[in-house]
PDB file of C-alpha atoms in Angstrom:
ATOM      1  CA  UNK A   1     -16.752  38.948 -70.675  1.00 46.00           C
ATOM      2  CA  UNK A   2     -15.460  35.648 -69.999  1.00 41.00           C
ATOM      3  CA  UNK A   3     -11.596  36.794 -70.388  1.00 49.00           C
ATOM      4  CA  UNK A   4     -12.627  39.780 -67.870  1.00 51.00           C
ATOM      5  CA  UNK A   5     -13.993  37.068 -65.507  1.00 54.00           C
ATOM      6  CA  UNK A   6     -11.125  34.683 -65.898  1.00 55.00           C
ATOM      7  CA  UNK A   7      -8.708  37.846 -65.132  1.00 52.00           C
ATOM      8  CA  UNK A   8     -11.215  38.718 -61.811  1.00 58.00           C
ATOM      9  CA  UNK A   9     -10.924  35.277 -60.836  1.00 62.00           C
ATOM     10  CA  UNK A  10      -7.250  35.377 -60.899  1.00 55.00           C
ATOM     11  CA  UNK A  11      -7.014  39.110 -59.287  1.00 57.00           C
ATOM     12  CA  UNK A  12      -8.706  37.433 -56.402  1.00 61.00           C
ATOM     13  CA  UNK A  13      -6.944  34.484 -56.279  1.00 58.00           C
ATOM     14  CA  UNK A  14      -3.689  36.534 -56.082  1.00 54.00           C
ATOM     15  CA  UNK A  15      -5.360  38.773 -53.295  1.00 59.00           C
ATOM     16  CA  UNK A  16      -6.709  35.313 -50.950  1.00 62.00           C
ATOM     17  CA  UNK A  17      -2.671  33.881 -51.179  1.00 54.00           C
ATOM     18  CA  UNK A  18      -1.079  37.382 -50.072  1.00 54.00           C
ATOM     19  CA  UNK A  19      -3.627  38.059 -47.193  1.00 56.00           C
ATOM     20  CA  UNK A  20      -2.655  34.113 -45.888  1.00 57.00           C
ATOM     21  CA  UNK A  21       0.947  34.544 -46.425  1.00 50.00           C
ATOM     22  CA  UNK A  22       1.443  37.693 -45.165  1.00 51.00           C
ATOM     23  CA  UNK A  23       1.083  36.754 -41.185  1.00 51.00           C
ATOM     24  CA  UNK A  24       3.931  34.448 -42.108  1.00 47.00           C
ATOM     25  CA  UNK A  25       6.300  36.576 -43.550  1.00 45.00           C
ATOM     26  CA  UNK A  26       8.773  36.685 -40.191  1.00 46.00           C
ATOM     27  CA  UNK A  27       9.249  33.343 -40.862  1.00 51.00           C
ATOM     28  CA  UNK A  28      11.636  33.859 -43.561  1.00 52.00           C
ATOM     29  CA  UNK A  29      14.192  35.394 -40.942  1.00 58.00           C
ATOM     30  CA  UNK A  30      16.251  32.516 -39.522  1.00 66.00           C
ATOM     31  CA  UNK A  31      16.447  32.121 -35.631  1.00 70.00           C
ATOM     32  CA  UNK A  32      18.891  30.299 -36.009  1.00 69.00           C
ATOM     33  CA  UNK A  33      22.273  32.903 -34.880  1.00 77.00           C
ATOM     34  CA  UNK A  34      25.082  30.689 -36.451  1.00 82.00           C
ATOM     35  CA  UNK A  35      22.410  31.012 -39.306  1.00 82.00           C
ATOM     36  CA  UNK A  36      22.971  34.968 -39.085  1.00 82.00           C
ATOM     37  CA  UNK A  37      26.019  35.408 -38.658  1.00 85.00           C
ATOM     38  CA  UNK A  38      26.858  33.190 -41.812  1.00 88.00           C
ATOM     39  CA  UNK A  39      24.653  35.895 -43.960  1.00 88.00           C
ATOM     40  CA  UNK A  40      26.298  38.672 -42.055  1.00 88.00           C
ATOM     41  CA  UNK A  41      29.729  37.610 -42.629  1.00 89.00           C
ATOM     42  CA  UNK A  42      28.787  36.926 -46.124  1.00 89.00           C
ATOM     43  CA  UNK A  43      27.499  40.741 -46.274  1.00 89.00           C
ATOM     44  CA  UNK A  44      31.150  41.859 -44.714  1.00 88.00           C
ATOM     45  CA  UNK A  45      33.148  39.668 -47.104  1.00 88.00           C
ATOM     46  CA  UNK A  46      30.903  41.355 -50.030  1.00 89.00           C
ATOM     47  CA  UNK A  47      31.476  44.902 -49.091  1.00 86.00           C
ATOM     48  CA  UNK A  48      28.179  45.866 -46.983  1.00 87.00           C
ATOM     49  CA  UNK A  49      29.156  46.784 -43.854  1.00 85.00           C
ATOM     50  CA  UNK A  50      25.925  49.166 -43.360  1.00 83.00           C
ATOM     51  CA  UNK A  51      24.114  48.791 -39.747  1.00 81.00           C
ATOM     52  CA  UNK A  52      20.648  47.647 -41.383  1.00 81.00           C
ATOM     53  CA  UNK A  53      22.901  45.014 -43.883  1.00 83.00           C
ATOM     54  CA  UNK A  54      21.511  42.183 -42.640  1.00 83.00           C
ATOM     55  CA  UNK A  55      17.851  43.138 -41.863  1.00 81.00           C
ATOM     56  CA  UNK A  56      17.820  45.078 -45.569  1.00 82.00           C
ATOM     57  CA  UNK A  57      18.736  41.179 -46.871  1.00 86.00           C
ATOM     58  CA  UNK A  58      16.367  39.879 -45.220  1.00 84.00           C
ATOM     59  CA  UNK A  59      13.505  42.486 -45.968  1.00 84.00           C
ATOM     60  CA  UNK A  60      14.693  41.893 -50.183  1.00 85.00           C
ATOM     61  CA  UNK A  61      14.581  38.330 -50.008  1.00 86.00           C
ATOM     62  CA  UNK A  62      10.770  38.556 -48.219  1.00 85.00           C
ATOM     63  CA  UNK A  63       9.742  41.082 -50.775  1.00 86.00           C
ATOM     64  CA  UNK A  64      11.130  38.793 -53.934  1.00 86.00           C
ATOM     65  CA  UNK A  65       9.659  35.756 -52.614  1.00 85.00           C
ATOM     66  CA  UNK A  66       6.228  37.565 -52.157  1.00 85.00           C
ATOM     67  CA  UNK A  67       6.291  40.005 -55.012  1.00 86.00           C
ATOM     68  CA  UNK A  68       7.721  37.841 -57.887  1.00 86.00           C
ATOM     69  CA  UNK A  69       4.789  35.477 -57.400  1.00 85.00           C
ATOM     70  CA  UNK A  70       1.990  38.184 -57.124  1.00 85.00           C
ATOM     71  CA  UNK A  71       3.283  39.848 -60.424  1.00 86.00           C
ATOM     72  CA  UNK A  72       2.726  36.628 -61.865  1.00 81.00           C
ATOM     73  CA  UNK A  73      -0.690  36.363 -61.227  1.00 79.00           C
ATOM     74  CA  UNK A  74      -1.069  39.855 -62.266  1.00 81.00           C
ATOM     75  CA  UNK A  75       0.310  39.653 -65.580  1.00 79.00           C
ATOM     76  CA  UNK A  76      -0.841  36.576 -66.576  1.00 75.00           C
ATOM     77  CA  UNK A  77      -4.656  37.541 -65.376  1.00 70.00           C
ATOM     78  CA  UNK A  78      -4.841  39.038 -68.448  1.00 74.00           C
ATOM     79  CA  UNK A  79      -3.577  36.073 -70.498  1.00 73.00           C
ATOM     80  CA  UNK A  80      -6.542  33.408 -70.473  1.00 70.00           C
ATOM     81  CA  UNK A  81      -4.812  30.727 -72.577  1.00 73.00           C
ATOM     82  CA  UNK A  82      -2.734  29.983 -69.724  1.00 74.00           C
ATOM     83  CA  UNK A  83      -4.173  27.261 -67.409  1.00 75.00           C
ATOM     84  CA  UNK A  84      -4.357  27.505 -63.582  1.00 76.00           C
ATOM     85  CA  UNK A  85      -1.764  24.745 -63.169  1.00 79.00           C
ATOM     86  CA  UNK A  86       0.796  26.337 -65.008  1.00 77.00           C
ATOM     87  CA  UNK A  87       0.235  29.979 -63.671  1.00 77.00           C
ATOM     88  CA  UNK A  88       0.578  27.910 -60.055  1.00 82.00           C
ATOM     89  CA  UNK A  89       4.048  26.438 -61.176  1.00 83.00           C
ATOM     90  CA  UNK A  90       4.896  29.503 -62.542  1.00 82.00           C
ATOM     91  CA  UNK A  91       4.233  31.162 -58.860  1.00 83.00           C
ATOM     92  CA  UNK A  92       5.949  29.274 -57.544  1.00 87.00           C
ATOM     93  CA  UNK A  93       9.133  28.824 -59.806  1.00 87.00           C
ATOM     94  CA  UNK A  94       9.137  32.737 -58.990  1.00 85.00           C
ATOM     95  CA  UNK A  95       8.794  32.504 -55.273  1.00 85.00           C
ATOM     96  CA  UNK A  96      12.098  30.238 -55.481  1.00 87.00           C
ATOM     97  CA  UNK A  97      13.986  32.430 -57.302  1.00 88.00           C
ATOM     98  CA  UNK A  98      12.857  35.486 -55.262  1.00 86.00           C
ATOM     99  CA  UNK A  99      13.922  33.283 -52.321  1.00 85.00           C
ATOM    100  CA  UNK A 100      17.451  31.952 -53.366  1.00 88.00           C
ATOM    101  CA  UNK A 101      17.971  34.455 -55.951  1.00 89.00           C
ATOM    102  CA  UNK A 102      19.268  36.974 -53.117  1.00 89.00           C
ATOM    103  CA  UNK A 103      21.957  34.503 -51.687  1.00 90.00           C
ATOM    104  CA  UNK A 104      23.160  33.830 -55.257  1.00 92.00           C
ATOM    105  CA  UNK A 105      23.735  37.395 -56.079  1.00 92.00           C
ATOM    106  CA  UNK A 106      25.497  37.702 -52.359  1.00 92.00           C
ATOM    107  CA  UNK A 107      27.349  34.940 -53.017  1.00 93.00           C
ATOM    108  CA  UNK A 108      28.547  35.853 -56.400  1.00 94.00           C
ATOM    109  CA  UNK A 109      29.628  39.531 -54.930  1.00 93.00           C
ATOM    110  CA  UNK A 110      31.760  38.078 -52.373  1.00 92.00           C
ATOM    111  CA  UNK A 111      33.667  35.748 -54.667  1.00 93.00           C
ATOM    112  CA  UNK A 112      33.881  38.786 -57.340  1.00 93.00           C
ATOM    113  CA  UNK A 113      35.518  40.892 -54.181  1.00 92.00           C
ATOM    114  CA  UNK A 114      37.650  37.958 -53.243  1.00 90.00           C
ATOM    115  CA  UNK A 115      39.066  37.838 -56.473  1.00 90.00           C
ATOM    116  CA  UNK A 116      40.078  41.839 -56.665  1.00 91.00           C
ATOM    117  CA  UNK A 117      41.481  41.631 -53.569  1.00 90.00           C
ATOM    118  CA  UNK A 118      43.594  39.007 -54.872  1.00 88.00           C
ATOM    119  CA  UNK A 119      44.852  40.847 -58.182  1.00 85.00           C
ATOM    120  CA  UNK A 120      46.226  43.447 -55.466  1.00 86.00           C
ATOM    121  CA  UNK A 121      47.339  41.150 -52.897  1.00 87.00           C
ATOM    122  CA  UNK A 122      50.789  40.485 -54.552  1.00 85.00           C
ATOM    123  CA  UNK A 123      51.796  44.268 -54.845  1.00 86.00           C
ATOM    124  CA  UNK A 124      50.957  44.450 -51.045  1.00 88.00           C
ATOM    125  CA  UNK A 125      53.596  41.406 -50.247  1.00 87.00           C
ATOM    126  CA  UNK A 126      56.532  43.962 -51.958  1.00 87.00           C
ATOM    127  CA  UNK A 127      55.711  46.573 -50.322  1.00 89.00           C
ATOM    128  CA  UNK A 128      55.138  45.827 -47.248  1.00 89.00           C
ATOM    129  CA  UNK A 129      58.580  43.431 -47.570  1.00 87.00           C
ATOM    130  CA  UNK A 130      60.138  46.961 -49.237  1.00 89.00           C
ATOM    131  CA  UNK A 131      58.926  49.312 -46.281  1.00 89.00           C
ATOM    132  CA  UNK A 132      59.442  46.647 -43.410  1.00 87.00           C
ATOM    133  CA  UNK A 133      63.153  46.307 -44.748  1.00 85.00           C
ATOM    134  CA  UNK A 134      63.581  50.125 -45.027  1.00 86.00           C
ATOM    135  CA  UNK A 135      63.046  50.236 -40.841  1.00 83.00           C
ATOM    136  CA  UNK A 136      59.344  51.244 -40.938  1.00 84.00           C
ATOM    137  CA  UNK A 137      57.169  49.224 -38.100  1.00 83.00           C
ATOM    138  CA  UNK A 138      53.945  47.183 -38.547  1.00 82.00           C
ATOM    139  CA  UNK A 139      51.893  49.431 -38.306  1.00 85.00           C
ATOM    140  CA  UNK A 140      53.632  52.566 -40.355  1.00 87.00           C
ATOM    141  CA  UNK A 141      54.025  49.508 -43.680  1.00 88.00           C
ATOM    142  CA  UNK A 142      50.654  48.740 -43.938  1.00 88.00           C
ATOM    143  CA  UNK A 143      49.530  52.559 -43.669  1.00 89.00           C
ATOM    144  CA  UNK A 144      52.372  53.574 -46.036  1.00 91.00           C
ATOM    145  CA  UNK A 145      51.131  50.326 -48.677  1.00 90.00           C
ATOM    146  CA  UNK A 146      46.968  51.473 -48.195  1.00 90.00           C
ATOM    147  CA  UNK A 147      48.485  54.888 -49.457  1.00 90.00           C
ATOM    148  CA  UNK A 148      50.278  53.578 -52.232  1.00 90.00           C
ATOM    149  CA  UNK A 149      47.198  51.407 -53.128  1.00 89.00           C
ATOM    150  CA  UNK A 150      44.582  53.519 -53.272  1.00 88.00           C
ATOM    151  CA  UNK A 151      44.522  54.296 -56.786  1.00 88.00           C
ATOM    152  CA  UNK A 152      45.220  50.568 -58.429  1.00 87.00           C
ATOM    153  CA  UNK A 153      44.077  48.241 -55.768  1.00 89.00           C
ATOM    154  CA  UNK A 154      41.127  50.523 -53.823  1.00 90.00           C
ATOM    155  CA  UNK A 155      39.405  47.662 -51.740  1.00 90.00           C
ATOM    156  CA  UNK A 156      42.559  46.009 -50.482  1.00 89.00           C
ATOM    157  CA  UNK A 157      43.804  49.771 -49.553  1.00 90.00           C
ATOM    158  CA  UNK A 158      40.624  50.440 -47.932  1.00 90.00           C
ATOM    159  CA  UNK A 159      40.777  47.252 -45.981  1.00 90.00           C
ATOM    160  CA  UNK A 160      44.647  47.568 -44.851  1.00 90.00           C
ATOM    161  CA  UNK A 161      43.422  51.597 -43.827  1.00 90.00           C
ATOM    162  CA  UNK A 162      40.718  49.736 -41.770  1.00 90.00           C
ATOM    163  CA  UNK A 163      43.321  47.747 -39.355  1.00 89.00           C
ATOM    164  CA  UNK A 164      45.515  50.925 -38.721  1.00 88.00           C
ATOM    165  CA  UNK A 165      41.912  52.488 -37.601  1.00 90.00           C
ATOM    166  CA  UNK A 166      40.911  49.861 -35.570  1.00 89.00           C
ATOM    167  CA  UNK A 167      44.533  49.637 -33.954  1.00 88.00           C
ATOM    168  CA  UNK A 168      44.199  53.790 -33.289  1.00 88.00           C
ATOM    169  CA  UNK A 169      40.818  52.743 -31.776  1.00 88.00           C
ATOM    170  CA  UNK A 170      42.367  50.533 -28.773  1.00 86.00           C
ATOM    171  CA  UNK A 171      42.530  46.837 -30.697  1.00 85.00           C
ATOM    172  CA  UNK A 172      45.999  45.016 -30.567  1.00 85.00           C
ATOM    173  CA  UNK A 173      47.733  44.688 -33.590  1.00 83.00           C
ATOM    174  CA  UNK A 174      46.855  40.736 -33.632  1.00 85.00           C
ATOM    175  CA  UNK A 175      42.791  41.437 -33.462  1.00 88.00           C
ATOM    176  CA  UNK A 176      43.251  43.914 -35.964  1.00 88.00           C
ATOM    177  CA  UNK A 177      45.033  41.800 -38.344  1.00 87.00           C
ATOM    178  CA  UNK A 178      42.632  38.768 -37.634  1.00 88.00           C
ATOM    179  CA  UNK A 179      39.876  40.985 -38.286  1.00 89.00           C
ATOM    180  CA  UNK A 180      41.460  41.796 -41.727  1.00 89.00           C
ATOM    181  CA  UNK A 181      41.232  37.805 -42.229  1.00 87.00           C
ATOM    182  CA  UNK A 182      37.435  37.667 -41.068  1.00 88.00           C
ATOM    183  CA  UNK A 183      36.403  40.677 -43.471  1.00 89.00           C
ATOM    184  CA  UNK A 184      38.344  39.477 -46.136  1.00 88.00           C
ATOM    185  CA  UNK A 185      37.501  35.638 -46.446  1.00 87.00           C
ATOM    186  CA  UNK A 186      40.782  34.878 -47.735  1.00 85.00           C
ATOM    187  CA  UNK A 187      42.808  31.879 -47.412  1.00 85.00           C
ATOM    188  CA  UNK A 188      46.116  33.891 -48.650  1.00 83.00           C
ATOM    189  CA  UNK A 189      45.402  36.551 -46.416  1.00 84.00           C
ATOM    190  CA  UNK A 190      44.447  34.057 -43.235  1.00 87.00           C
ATOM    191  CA  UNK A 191      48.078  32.475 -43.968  1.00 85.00           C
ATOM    192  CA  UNK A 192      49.802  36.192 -43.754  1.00 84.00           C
ATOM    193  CA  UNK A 193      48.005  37.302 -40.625  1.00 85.00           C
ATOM    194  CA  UNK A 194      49.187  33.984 -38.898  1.00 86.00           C
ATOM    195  CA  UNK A 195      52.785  34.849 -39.725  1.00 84.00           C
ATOM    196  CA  UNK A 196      52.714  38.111 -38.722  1.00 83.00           C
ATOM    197  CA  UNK A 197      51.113  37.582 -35.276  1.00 84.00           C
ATOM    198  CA  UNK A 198      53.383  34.370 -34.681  1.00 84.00           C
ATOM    199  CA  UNK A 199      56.252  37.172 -35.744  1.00 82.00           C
ATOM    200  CA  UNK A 200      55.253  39.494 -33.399  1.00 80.00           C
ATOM    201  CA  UNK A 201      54.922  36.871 -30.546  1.00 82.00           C
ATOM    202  CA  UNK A 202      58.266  35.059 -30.857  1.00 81.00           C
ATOM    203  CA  UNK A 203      60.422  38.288 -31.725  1.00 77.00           C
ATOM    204  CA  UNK A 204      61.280  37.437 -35.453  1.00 78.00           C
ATOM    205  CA  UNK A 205      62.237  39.519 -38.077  1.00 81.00           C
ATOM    206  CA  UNK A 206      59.049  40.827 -39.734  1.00 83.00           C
ATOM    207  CA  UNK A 207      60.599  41.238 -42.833  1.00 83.00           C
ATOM    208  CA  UNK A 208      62.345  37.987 -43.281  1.00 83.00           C
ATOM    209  CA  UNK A 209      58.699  36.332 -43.002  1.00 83.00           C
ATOM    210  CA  UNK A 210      57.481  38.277 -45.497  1.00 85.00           C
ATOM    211  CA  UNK A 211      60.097  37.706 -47.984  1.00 85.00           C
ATOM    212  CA  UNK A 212      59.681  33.979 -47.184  1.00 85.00           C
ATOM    213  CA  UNK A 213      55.693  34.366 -47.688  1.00 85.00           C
ATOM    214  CA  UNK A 214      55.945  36.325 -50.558  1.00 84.00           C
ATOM    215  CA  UNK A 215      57.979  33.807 -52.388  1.00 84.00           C
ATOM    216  CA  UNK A 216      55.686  30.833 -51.208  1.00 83.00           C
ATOM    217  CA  UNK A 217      52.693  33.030 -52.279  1.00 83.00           C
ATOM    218  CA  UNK A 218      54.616  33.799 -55.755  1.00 84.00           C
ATOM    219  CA  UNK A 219      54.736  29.821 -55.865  1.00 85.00           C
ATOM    220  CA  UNK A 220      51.530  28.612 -55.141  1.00 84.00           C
ATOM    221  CA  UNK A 221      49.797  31.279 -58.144  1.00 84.00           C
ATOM    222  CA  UNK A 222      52.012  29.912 -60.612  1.00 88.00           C
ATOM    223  CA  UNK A 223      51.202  26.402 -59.569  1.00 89.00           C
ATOM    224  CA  UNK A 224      47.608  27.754 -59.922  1.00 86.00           C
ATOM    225  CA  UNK A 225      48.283  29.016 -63.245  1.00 88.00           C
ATOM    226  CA  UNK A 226      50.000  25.883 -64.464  1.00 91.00           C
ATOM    227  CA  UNK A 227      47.112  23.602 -63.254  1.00 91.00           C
ATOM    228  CA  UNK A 228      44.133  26.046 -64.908  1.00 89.00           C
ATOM    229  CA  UNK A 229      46.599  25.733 -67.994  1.00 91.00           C
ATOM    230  CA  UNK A 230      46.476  21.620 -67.938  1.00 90.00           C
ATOM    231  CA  UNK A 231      42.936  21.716 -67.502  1.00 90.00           C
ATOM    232  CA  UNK A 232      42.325  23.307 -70.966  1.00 90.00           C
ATOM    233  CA  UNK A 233      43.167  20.233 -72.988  1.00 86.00           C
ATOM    234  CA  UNK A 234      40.277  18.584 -70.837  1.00 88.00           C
ATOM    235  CA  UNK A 235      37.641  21.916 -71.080  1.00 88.00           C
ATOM    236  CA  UNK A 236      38.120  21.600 -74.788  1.00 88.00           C
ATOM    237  CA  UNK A 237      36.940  18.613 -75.860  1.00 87.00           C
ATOM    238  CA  UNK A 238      32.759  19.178 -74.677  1.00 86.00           C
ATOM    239  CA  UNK A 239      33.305  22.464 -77.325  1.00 85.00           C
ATOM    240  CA  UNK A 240      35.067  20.807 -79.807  1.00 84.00           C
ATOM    241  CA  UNK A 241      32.376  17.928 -79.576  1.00 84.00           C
ATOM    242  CA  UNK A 242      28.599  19.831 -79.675  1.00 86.00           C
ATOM    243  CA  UNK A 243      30.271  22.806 -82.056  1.00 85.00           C
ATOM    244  CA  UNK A 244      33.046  21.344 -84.194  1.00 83.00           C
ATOM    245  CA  UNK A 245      32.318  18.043 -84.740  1.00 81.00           C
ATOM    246  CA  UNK A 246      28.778  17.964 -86.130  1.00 83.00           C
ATOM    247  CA  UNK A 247      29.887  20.249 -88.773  1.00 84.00           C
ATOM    248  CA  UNK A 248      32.040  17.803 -90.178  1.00 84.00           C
ATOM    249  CA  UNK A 249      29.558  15.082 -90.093  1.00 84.00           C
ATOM    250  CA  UNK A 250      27.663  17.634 -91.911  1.00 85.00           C
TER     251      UNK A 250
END
């Protein structure tokens, strides 16, 4: 009887918090429009380009930061060892994660996208410096690489289709490639679009920038790769420490 009671008490406890939280819910939405736009760019750069994108965020994050805690009190009605303090904390430990955890997981999706778009990014540079050199235009190299990409590199393809659409669609060839920048998020690809527009305004050869740029670009990942290689001396001492060491105290 008194574990039924406890578990009552803590059903209606639960019930009280929703019905006062609930009026407050729109609150979670930022008025804020640079605030907006952030998330919605960050919902671009991620691959959800849907209408409803940035209200659905918003809608998951209200639900997680309101659900997570209820289901808390629900399942731990039923455990009466726990005290009231700690099924509070644990509330509200769950409201935080079902209030950050959203822009965590969005976060982590655009820097996973970033970083495929990346593995094809050099196979772009060749051929678009192999078709731009064989007499084809702007606009017929990037549809002819999206073609050839499709199967190995199907995001950047898709993306490099999406400028040719928007160009067929009335946008200059300089919004469309900046465009490609903003939906992308890339620093490598913000660097090509600003040679290729200041190409196109001045009258220089397309494909001698992109030669150039695809040389710099081959540059700059193997100075990458030889700085993530010096760092491993470094990363390997905190393993060697906690995992090796000890043992041969031991």
């Amino acid at each position: 009887r008194l574990t039924e009671k406890s578990a009552d008490r803590r059903i209606g406890l639960a019930a009280r918090l929703m019905k006062r939280l609930m009026p407050y819910h729109d609150r979670g939405i930022p008025k804020d429009n640079r605030e907006r736009a952030r998330v919605k760019r960050q919902l671009v750069q991620a691959g959800i380009r849907r209408p409803n994108a940035l209200g659905s965020f918003y809608a998951v994050k209200i639900m997680l930061s309101l659900g997570i805690p209820l289901l808390v009190f629900l399942v731990v009605a039923w455990i009466p060892e726990i005290s009231m303090q700690q099924v509070l904390f644990a509330a509200l430990v769950g409201g935080a994660v079902g209030l950050l955890g959203p822009n965590y997981v969005l976060q982590k999706k655009v820097i996973a996208r970033q970083r495929r778009l990346m593995e094809g990014l050099p196979d772009a540079l060749d051929l678009l410096v192999v078709c731009t050199e064989a007499g084809l235009g702007l606009k017929g190299a990037i549809q002819r690489v999206a073609d050839d990409l499709v199967v190995s590199h199907p995001e950047l393809a898709g993306e490099l289709a999406l400028v040719n659409v928007e160009v067929r669609a009335g946008l200059s060839h300089t919004d469309a490639l900046r465009n490609l920048a903003e939906r992308t998020g890339l620093e490598e690809l913000r660097g090509l679009v600003t040679l290729l527009v200041q190409s196109m305004r001045f009258g220089t050869s397309i494909a001698d920038a992109l030669r150039i740029y695809a040389t710099e670009f081959r540059d700059r990942r193997m100075q990458k790769a030889e700085e993530a290689a010096a760092k491993i001396g470094t990363k390997m001492i905190f393993p060697l420490v906690i995992c090796l060491f000890p043992s041969f105290f031991l």
